[in-house]
Coordinates of C-alpha atoms and ligand atoms in Angstrom, one line a residue:
X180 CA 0.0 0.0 0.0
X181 CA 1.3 3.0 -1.1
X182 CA 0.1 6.5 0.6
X183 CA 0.5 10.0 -0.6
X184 CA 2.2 12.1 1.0
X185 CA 1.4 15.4 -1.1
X186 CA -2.2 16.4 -1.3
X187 CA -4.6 15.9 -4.7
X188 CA -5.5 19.1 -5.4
X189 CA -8.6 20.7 -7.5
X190 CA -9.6 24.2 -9.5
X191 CA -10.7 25.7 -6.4
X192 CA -8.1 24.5 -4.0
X193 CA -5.8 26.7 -6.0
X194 CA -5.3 30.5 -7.7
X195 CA -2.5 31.1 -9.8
X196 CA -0.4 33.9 -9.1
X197 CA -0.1 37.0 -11.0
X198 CA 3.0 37.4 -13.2
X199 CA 4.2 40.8 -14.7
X200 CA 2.8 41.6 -18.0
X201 CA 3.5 43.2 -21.0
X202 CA -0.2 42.9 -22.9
X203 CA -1.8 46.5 -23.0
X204 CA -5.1 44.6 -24.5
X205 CA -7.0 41.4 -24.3
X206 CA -7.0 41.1 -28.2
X207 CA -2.9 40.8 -27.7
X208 CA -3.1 37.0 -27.1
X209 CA -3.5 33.9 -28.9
X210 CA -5.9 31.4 -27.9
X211 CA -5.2 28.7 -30.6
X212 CA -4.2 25.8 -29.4
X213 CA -3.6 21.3 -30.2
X214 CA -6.1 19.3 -30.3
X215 CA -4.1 16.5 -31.5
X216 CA -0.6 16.0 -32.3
X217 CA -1.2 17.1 -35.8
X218 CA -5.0 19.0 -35.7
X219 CA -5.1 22.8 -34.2
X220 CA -7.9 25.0 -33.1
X221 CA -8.5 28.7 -32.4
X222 CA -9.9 28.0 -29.0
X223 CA -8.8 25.4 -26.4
X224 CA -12.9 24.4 -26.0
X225 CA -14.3 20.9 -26.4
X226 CA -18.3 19.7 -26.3
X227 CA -18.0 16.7 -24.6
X228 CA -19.4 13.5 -26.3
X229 CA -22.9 13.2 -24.1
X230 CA -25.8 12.2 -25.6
X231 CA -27.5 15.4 -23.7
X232 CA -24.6 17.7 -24.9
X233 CA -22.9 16.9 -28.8
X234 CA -24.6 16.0 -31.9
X235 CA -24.7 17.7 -34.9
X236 CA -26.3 21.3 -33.8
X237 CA -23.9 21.6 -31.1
X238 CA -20.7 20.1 -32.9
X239 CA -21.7 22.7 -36.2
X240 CA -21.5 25.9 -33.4
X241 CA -18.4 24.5 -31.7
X242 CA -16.5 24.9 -34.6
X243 CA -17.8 27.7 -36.3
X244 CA -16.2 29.7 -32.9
X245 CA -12.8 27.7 -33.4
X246 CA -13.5 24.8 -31.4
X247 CA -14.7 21.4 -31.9
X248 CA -17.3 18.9 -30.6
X249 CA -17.2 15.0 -30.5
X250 CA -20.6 13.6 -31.3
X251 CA -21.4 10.6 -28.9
X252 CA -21.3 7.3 -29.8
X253 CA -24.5 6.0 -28.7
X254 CA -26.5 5.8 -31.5
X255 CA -26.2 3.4 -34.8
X256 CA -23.3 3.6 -36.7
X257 CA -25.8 4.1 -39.8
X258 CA -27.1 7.5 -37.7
X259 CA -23.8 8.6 -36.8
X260 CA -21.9 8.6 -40.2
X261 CA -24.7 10.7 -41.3
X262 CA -24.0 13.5 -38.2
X263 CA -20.6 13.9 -39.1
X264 CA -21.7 14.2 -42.9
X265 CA -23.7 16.3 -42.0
X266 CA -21.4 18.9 -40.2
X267 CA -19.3 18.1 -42.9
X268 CA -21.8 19.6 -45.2
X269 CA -22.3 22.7 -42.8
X270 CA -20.6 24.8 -44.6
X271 CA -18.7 23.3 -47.5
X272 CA -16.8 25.1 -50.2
X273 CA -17.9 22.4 -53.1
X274 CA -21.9 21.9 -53.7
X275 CA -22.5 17.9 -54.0
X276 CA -25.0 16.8 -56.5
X277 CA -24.3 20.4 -59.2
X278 CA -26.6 20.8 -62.1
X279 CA -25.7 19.0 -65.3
X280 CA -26.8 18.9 -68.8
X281 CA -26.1 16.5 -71.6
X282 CA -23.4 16.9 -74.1
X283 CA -26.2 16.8 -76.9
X284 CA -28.7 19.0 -75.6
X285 CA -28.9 22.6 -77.4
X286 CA -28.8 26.0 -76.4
X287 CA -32.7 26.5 -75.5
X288 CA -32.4 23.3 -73.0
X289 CA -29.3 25.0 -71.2
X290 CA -31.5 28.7 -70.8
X291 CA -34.4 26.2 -69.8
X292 CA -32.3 24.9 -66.9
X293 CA -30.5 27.7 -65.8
X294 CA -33.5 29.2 -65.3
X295 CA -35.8 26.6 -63.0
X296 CA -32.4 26.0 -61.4
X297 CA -31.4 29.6 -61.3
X298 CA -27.6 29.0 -61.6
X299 CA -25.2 30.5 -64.1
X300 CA -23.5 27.6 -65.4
X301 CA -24.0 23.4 -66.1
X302 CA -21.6 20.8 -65.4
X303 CA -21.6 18.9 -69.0
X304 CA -21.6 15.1 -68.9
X305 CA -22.2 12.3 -71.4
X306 CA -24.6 9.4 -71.0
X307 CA -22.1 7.7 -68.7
X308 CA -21.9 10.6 -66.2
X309 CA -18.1 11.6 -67.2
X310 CA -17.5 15.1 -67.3
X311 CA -16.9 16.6 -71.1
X312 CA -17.0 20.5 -70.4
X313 CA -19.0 23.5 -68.6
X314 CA -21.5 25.8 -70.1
X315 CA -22.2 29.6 -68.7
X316 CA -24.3 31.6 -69.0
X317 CA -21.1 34.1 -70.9
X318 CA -21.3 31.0 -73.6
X319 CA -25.1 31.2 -74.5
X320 CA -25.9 34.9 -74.0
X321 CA -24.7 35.6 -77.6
X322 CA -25.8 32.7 -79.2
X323 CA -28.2 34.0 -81.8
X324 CA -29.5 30.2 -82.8
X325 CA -31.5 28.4 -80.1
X326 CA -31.0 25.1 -81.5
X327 CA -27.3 25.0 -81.3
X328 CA -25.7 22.7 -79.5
X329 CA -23.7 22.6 -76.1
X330 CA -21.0 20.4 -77.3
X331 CA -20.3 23.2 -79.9
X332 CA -20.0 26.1 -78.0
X333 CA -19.0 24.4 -74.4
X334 CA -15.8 24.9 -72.8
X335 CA -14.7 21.8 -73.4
X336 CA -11.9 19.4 -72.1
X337 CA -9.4 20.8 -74.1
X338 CA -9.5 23.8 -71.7
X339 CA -11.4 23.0 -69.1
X340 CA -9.6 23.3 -65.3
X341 CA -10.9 20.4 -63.0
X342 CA -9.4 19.1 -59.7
X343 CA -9.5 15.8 -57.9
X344 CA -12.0 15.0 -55.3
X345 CA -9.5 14.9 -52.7
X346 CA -8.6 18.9 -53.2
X347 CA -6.8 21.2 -50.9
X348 CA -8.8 24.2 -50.0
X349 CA -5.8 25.9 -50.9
X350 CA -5.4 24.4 -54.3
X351 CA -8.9 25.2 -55.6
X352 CA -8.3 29.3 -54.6
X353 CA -4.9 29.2 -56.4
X354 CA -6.8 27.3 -59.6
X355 CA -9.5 29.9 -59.7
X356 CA -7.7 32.8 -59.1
X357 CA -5.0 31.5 -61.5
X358 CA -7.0 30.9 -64.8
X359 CA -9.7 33.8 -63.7
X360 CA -12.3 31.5 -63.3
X361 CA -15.4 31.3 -61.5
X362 CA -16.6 27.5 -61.4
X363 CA -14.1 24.8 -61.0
X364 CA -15.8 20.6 -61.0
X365 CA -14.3 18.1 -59.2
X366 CA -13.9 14.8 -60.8
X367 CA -13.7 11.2 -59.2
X368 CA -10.7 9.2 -60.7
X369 CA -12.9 7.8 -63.4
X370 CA -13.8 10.9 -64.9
X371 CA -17.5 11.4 -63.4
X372 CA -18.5 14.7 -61.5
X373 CA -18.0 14.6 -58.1
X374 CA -19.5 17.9 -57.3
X375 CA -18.7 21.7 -58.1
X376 CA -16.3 24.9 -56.2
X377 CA -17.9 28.6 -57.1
X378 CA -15.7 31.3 -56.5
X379 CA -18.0 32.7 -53.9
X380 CA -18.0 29.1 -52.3
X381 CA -13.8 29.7 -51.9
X382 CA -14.4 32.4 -49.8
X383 CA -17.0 31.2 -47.3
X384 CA -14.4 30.2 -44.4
X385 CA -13.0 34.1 -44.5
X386 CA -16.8 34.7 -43.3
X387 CA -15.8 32.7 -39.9
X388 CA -11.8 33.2 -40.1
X389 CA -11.6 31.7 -36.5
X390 CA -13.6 28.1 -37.0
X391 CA -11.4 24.9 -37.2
X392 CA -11.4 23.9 -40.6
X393 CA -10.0 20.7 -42.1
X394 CA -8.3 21.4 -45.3
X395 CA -10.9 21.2 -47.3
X396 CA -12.1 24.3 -45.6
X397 CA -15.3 22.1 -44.2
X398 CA -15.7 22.5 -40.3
X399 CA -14.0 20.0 -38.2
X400 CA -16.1 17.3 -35.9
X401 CA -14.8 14.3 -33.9
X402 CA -16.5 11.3 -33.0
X403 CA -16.5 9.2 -29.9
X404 CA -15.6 5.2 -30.3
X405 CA -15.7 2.9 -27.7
X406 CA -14.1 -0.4 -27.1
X407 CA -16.8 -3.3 -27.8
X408 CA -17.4 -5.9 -30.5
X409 CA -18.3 -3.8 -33.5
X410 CA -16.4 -0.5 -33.0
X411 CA -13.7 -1.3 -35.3
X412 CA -16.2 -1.1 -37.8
X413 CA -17.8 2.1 -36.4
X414 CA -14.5 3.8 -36.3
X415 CA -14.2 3.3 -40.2
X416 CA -17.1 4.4 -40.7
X417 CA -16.7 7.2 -39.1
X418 CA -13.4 8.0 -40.9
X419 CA -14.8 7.8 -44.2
X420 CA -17.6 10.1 -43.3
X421 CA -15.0 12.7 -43.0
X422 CA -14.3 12.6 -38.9
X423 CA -11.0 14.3 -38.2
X424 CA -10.6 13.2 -34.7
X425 CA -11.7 9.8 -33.1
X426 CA -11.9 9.2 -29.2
X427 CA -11.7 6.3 -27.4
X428 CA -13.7 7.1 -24.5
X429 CA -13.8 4.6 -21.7
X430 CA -14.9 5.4 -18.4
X431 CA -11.1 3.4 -17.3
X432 CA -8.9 4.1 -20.0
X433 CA -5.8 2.3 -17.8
X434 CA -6.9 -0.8 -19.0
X435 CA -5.7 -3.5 -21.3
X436 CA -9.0 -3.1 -23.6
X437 CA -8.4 0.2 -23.9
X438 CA -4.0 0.5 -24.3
X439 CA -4.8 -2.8 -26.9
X440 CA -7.9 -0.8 -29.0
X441 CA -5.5 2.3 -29.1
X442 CA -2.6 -0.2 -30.8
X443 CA -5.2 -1.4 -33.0
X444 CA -6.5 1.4 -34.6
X445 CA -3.2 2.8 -34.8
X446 CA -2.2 -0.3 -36.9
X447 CA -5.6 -0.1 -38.9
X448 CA -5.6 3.8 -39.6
X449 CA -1.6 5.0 -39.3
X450 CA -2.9 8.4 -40.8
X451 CA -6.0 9.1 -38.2
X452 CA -5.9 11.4 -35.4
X453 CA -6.9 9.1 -32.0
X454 CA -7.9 10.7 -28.7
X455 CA -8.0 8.1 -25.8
X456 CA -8.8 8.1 -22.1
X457 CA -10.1 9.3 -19.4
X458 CA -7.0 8.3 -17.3
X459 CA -5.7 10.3 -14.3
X460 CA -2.1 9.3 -13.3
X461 CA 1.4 9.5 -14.6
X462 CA 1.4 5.8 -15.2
X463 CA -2.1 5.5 -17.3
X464 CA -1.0 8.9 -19.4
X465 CA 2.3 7.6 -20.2
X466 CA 1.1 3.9 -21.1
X467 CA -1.9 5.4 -23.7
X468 CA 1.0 7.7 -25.4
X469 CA 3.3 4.8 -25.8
X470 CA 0.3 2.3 -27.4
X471 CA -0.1 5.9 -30.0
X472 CA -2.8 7.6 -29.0
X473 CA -2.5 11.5 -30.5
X474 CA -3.6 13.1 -27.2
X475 CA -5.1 12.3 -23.7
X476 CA -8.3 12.7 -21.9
X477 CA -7.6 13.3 -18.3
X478 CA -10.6 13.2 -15.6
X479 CA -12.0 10.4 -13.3
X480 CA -14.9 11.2 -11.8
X481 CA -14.5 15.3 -11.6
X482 CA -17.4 15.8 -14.0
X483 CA -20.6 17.7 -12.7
X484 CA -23.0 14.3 -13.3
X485 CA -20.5 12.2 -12.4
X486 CA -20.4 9.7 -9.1
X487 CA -17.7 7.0 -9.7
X488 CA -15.8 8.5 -6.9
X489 CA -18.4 8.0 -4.5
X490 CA -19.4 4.7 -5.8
X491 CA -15.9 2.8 -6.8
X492 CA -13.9 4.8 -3.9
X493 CA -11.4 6.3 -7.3
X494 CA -10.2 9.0 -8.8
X495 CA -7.9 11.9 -8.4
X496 CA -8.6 15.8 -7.4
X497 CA -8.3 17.3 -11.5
X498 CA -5.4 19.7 -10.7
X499 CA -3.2 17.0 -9.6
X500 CA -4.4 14.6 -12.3
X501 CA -3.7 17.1 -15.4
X502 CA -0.4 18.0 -13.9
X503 CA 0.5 13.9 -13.1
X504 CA -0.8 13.0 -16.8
X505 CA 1.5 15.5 -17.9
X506 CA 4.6 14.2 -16.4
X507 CA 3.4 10.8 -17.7
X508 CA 3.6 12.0 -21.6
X509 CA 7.1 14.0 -20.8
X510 CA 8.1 10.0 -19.3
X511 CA 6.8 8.6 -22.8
X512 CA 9.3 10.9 -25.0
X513 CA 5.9 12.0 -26.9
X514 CA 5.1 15.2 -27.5
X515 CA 1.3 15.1 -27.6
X516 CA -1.3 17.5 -25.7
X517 CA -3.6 17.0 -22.7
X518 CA -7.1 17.4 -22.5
X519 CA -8.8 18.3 -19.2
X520 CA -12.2 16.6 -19.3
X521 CA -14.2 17.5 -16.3
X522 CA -15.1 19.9 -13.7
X523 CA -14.8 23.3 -15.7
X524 CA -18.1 25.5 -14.6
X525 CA -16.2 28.9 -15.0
X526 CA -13.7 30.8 -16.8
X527 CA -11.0 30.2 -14.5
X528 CA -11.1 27.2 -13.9
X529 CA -9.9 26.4 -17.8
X530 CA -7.1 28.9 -16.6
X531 CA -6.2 26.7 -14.1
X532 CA -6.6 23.7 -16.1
X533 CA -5.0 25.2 -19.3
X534 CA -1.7 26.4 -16.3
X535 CA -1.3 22.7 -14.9
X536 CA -0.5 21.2 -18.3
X537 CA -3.9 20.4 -20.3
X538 CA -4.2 22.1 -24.3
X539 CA -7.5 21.8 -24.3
X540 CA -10.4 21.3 -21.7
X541 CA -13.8 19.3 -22.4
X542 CA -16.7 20.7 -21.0
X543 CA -20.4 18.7 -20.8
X544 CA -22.6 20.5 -18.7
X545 CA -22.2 23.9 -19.0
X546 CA -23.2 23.2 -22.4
X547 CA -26.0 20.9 -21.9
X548 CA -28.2 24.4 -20.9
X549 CA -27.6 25.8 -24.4
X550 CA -29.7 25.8 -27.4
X551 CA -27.2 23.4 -29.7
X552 CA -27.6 20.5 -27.3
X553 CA -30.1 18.1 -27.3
X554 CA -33.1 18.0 -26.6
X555 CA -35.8 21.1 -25.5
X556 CA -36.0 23.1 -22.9
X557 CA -38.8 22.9 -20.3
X558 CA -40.2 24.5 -17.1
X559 CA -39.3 23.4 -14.2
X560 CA -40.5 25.4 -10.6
X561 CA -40.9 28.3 -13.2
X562 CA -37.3 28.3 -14.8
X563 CA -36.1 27.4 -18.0
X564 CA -34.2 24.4 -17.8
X565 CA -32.5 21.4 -20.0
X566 CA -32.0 18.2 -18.7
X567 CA -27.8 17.0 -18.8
X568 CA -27.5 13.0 -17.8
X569 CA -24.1 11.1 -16.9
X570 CA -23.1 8.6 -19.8
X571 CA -22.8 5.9 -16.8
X572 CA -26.8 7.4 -15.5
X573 CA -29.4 4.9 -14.3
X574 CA -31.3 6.7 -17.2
X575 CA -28.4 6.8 -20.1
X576 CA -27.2 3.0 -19.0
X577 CA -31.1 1.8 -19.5
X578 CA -31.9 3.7 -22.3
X579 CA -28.5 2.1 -24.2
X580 CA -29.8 -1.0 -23.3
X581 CA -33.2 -1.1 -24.5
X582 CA -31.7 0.2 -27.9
X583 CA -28.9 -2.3 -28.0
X584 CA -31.8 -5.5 -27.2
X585 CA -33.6 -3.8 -30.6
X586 CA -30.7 -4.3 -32.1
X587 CA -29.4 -7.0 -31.0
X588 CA -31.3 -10.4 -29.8
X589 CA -28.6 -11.7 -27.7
X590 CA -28.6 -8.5 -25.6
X591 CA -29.0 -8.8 -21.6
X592 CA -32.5 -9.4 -21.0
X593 CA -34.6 -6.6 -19.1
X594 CA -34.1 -8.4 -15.5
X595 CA -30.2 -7.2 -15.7
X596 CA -31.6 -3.4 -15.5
X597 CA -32.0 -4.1 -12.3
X598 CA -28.1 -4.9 -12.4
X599 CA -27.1 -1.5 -13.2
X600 CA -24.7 0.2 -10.8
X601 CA -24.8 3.6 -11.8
X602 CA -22.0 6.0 -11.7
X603 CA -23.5 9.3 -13.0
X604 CA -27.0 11.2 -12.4
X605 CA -29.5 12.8 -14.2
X606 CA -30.2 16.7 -13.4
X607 CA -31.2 19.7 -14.9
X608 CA -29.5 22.9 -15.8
X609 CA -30.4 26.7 -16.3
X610 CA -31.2 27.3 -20.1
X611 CA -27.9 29.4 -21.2
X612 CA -29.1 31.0 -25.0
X613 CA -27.1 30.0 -27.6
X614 CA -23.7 28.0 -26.9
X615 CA -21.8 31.2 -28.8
X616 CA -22.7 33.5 -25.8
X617 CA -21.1 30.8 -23.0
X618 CA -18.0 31.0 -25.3
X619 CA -17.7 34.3 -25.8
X620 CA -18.0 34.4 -21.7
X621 CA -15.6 31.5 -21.5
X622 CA -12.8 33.0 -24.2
X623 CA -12.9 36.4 -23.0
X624 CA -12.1 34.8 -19.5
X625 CA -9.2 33.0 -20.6
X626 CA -7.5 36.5 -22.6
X627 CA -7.8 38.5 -19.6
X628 CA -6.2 35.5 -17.5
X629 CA -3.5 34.6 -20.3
X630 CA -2.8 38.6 -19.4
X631 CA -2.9 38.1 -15.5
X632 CA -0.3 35.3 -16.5
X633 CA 2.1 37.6 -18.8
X634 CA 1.5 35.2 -21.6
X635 CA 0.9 35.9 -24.8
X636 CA -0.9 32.4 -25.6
X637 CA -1.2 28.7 -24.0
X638 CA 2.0 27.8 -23.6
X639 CA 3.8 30.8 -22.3
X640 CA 1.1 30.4 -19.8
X641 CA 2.0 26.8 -18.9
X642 CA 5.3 28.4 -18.5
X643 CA 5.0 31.3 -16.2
X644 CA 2.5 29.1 -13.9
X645 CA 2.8 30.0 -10.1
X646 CA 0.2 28.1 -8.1
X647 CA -0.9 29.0 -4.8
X648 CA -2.7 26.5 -2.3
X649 CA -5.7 28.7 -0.6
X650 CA -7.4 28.0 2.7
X651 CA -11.2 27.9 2.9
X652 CA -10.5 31.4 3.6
X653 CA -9.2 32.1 0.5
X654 CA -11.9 30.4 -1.3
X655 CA -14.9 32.4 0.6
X656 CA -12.5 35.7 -0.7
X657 CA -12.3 34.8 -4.0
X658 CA -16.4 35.1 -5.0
X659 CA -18.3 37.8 -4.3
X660 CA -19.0 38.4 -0.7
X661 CA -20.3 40.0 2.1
X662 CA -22.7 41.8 -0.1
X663 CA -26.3 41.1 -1.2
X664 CA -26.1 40.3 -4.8
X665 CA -29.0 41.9 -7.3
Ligands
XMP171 P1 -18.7 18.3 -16.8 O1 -18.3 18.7 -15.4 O2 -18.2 19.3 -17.8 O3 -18.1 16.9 -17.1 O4 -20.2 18.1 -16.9 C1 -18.2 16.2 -18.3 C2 -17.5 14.9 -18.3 O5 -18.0 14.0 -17.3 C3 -17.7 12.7 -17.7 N1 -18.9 11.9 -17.6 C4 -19.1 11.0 -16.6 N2 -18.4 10.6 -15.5 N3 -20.1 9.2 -14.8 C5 -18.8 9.7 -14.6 O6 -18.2 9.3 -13.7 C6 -20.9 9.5 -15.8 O7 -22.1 9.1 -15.9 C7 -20.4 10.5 -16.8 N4 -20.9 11.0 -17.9 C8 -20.0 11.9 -18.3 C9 -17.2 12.7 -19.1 O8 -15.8 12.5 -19.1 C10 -17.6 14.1 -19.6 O9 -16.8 14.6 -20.7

C-alpha cells in the first residue's frame, strides 16, 4: 500500500499567481491551441461527447467559434456517419450533386435549366456521367441560334480546369484565381462529377476566419468510439464520413482493452488522429501515449454528473491529475497534448486547467443548458431548464440497453436493469441561449487570464505558472461576498 504524502488538489483549491505583464489589451493574445498532435484550433474548448450535450447542432456551433465537438457514440453507426456528414456539409466550399446537362442538348435546353435551377453555369456530362466541359451563361448569352448545341460552344476538355476529389482548399483558390475563373468541377478518378467549387464558395471560411477547418475548408467534428465488438467497424465508418478526430472514450482508459484498441486502430488507420482516455495518473497517461494515441483525456470522476468517486472509492482531485498525466507524456518521449475533461463551470477554472499542463479542456454541462444540445428546454419550478445525464446514469445505461436488445437479440435481458450500478446522475441545468454566448464568456475569461499570466498564448502560460494552495478562507474571498447580490 502506497500513501501519498502530497495532497490531490482541485480548481478551487488553488489560484494562480499574478506574473508581470506586458499585454496592453486582451486582443494581444492567442488562444489557438492542439487538439491532436497534428490537428489545431483557435480555442482550447471541447463539447464533450454526451448524448445530452454533442450531436450535430452543437458540434456545427463549436466549430464555427474555433473549437470542436465529438458527437457521442451512442447511437447506430448508420445515424452517426450521417452527423458527421452532415457537419461536414455545414458549410462546405464544393456543392454535391451540381446541375448538369447532356453533351447533346442545345442551347434552348441550357436557358431552360439555368433558369428553373437559377444557376449560371451546367456541369456537361455524357450518358455515362463523365465530365466533357461546362457551359455559362457568358457561352449562350450571344448565341443568336437556339438550336445550337452545347458540345459546340461548351468549354470543353481541351480547356477545361478540373481538380480531384480529394482537393486542398488551398489548391482550388490558387486554380481559380489562376486561370480567372469562377466555377471549378471536381472529378472522381474515373472521370464522373464529383460535385462543383464557385468562386463565392472559396471564400465562405474568411466569413468565420476563426472556426477549425480541415483542409478542405469544411468544419471539423470528432467522433467518440468505444471499445466493444463492432467498433472497429464504427471507427471506419466514421473515418470515411470525413471525422477528423476519433476518441476512445472509456470510463477506465488504464486498462488493457483500452492500451490494446489504441494499438489497433493505430495499426488499422496510421494516418488518423486518435484521442483516448479518461486516465488520471502519470502511469495510465504515459502507457496510452506509448500504445499511440495523438492526445489524452484526463478526468475520473471530476465531471458535474459524475459519481464513480463515491461509488468505486477512485479517482484523483483534477489539478493534480492534469499535472500527473503531464509528467506521464514528458516519461513517454511523446510530444502530444492534454485534454482536461471534467469539472470546468467557470472561466478560471480552464485557466487553471490550461496552467497545470492540459491544451485543451472538455466541457459537458455547462453546455447541456444551451440551445445546440439536445433535446428542448422545459419548465421546471418556473425556470427554464434542459435536462444534462451522466453517460454511466441509471437513465443513459437503461436507455443504451433497451436500444442495444432492438438491435441485438442476444442483448441482456430486461431483469439485468436491475443490475445496473450507476455512476452518473440525471439533473437539470439553467437554459444558457445559444452555446456562442457561453464562449464568448468563456474565451474572454481566458484573454484577460493569459494577461494576469504575462502570456501571450497557452503555452507561455504553462510556463510562467505560479500556483498558490488557498485555505477555505481564500476560497470564501475569491467570489463575491459580504454583499447582497442583485
Ligand atoms: P462536466 O463537469 O463538464 O463533465 O459536466 C463532463 C465529463 O463528465 C464525464 N462523464 C461521466 N463521468 N459518470 C462519470 O463518472 C458519468 O455518468 C459520466 N458522464 C459523463 C465525461 O468525461 C464528460 O466529458
Amino acid at each position: 500500500m502506497i500513501i501519498r504524502a502530497s495532497k490531490g488538489l482541485t480548481f478551487e483549491d488553488v489560484l494562480l499567481v499574478p506574473r508581470r505583464s506586458s499585454i496592453t489589451s486582451r486582443q494581444q493574445v492567442d488562444t489557438s491551441t492542439r487538439l491532436t498532435e497534428k490537428i489545431r484550433i483557435n480555442i482550447p474548448v471541447i463539447s464533450a461527447n454526451m448524448d445530452t450535450v454533442t450531436e450535430t447542432a452543437m458540434a456545427i456551433a463549436m466549430a464555427k467559434v474555433g473549437g470542436i465537438g465529438i458527437i457521442h457514440r451512442f447511437m447506430p453507426i448508420d445515424l452517426h456517419v450521417k452527423q458527421i456528414k452532415q457537419v461536414k456539409r455545414a458549410q462546405a466550399v464544393m456543392v454535391e450533386n451540381p446541375y448538369t446537362i447532356n453533351i447533346n442538348a442545345n442551347v434552348e435546353q441550357v436557358r431552360e435549366s439555368m433558369r428553373r435551377y437559377h444557376v449560371g453555369g451546367l456541369v456537361v456530362t455524357d450518358e455515362n456521367g463523365k465530365v466533357m466541359g461546362i457551359i455559362t451563361t457568358r457561352d449562350i448569352n450571344l448565341v443568336p441560334d437556339n438550336l445550337k448545341l452545347v458540345k459546340e460552344i461548351m468549354t470543353g476538355l481541351d480547356r477545361l480546369v478540373t481538380i480531384k476529389a480529394n482537393f486542398m482548399l488551398e489548391e482550388a483558390r490558387r486554380l481559380l484565381f489562376e486561370n480567372r475563373i469562377e466555377k471549378l468541377p471536381v472529378v472522381n478518378p474515373d472521370g464522373t462529377l464529383r460535385g462543383l467549387i464557385t468562386a463565392q464558395d472559396v471564400l465562405k471560411p474568411l466569413k468565420n476566419p476563426f472556426a477549425a477547418l480541415d483542409e478542405k475548408g469544411r468544419l471539423r467534428v470528432g467522433a467518440a468510439i468505444g471499445v466493444t465488438h463492432g467498433e472497429m467497424e464504427r471507427a471506419a465508418a466514421l473515418l470515411e464520413a470525413g471525422a477528423d478526430v476519433l476518441v476512445l472514450d472509456i470510463a477506465h482508459g488504464h486498462a488493457d482493452h483500452c492500451v490494446n484498441m489504441v494499438r489497433e486502430l493505430r495499426k488499422q488507420f496510421p494516418n488518423s488522429q486518435i484521442i483516448a482516455g479518461n486516465v488520471a495518473s502519470r502511469e495510465g497517461a504515459q502507457e496510452l501515449a506509448e500504445a499511440g494515441a495523438d492526445a489524452i483525456k484526463v478526468g475520473i470522476g471530476p465531471g458535474s454528473i459524475c459519481t464513480t468517486r463515491l461509488v468505486t472509492g477512485f479517482g484523483v482531485p483534477q489539478l493534480t491529475a492534469i499535472i500527473d498525466s503531464a509528467q506521464g507524456v514528458k516519461d513517454s518521449g511523446r510530444n502530444i497534448p492534454l485534454i482536461a475533461d471534467g469539472g470546468i463551470q467557470k472561466a478560471g477554472d480552464m485557466v487553471k486547467a490550461l496552467a497545470a499542463g492540459a491544451e485543451t479542456v472538455m466541457i459537458g454541462s455547462m453546455f447541456a443548458g444551451t440551445e445546440e444540445a439536445p433535446g428542448s428546454p422545459v419548465i421546471r419550478d418556473g425556470q427554464k431548464v434542459k435536462v444534462v445525464r451522466g453517460m454511466a446514469s441509471l437513465a443513459a445505461t437503461m436507455g443504451r440497453r433497451i436500444s442495444e436488445q432492438n438491435h441485438d437479440e442476444s442483448a441482456e435481458d430486461s431483469e439485468d436493469w436491475m443490475k445496473v450500478v450507476p455512476e452518473g446522475v440525471e439533473a437539470v441545468v439553467p437554459y444558457r441561449g445559444n452555446v456562442g454566448e457561453v464562449l464568448h464568456q468563456l474565451i474572454g475569461g481566458l484573454r484577460s487570464g493569459l494577461s494576469y499570466g504575462g502570456a501571450h498564448n497557452i503555452f507561455e502560460l504553462q510556463e510562467n505558472a505560479e500556483f498558490i494552495e488557498i485555505t477555505p478562507a481564500g476560497i470564501r474571498e475569491s467570489g463575491s461576498h459580504d454583499v447582497k447580490r442583485l
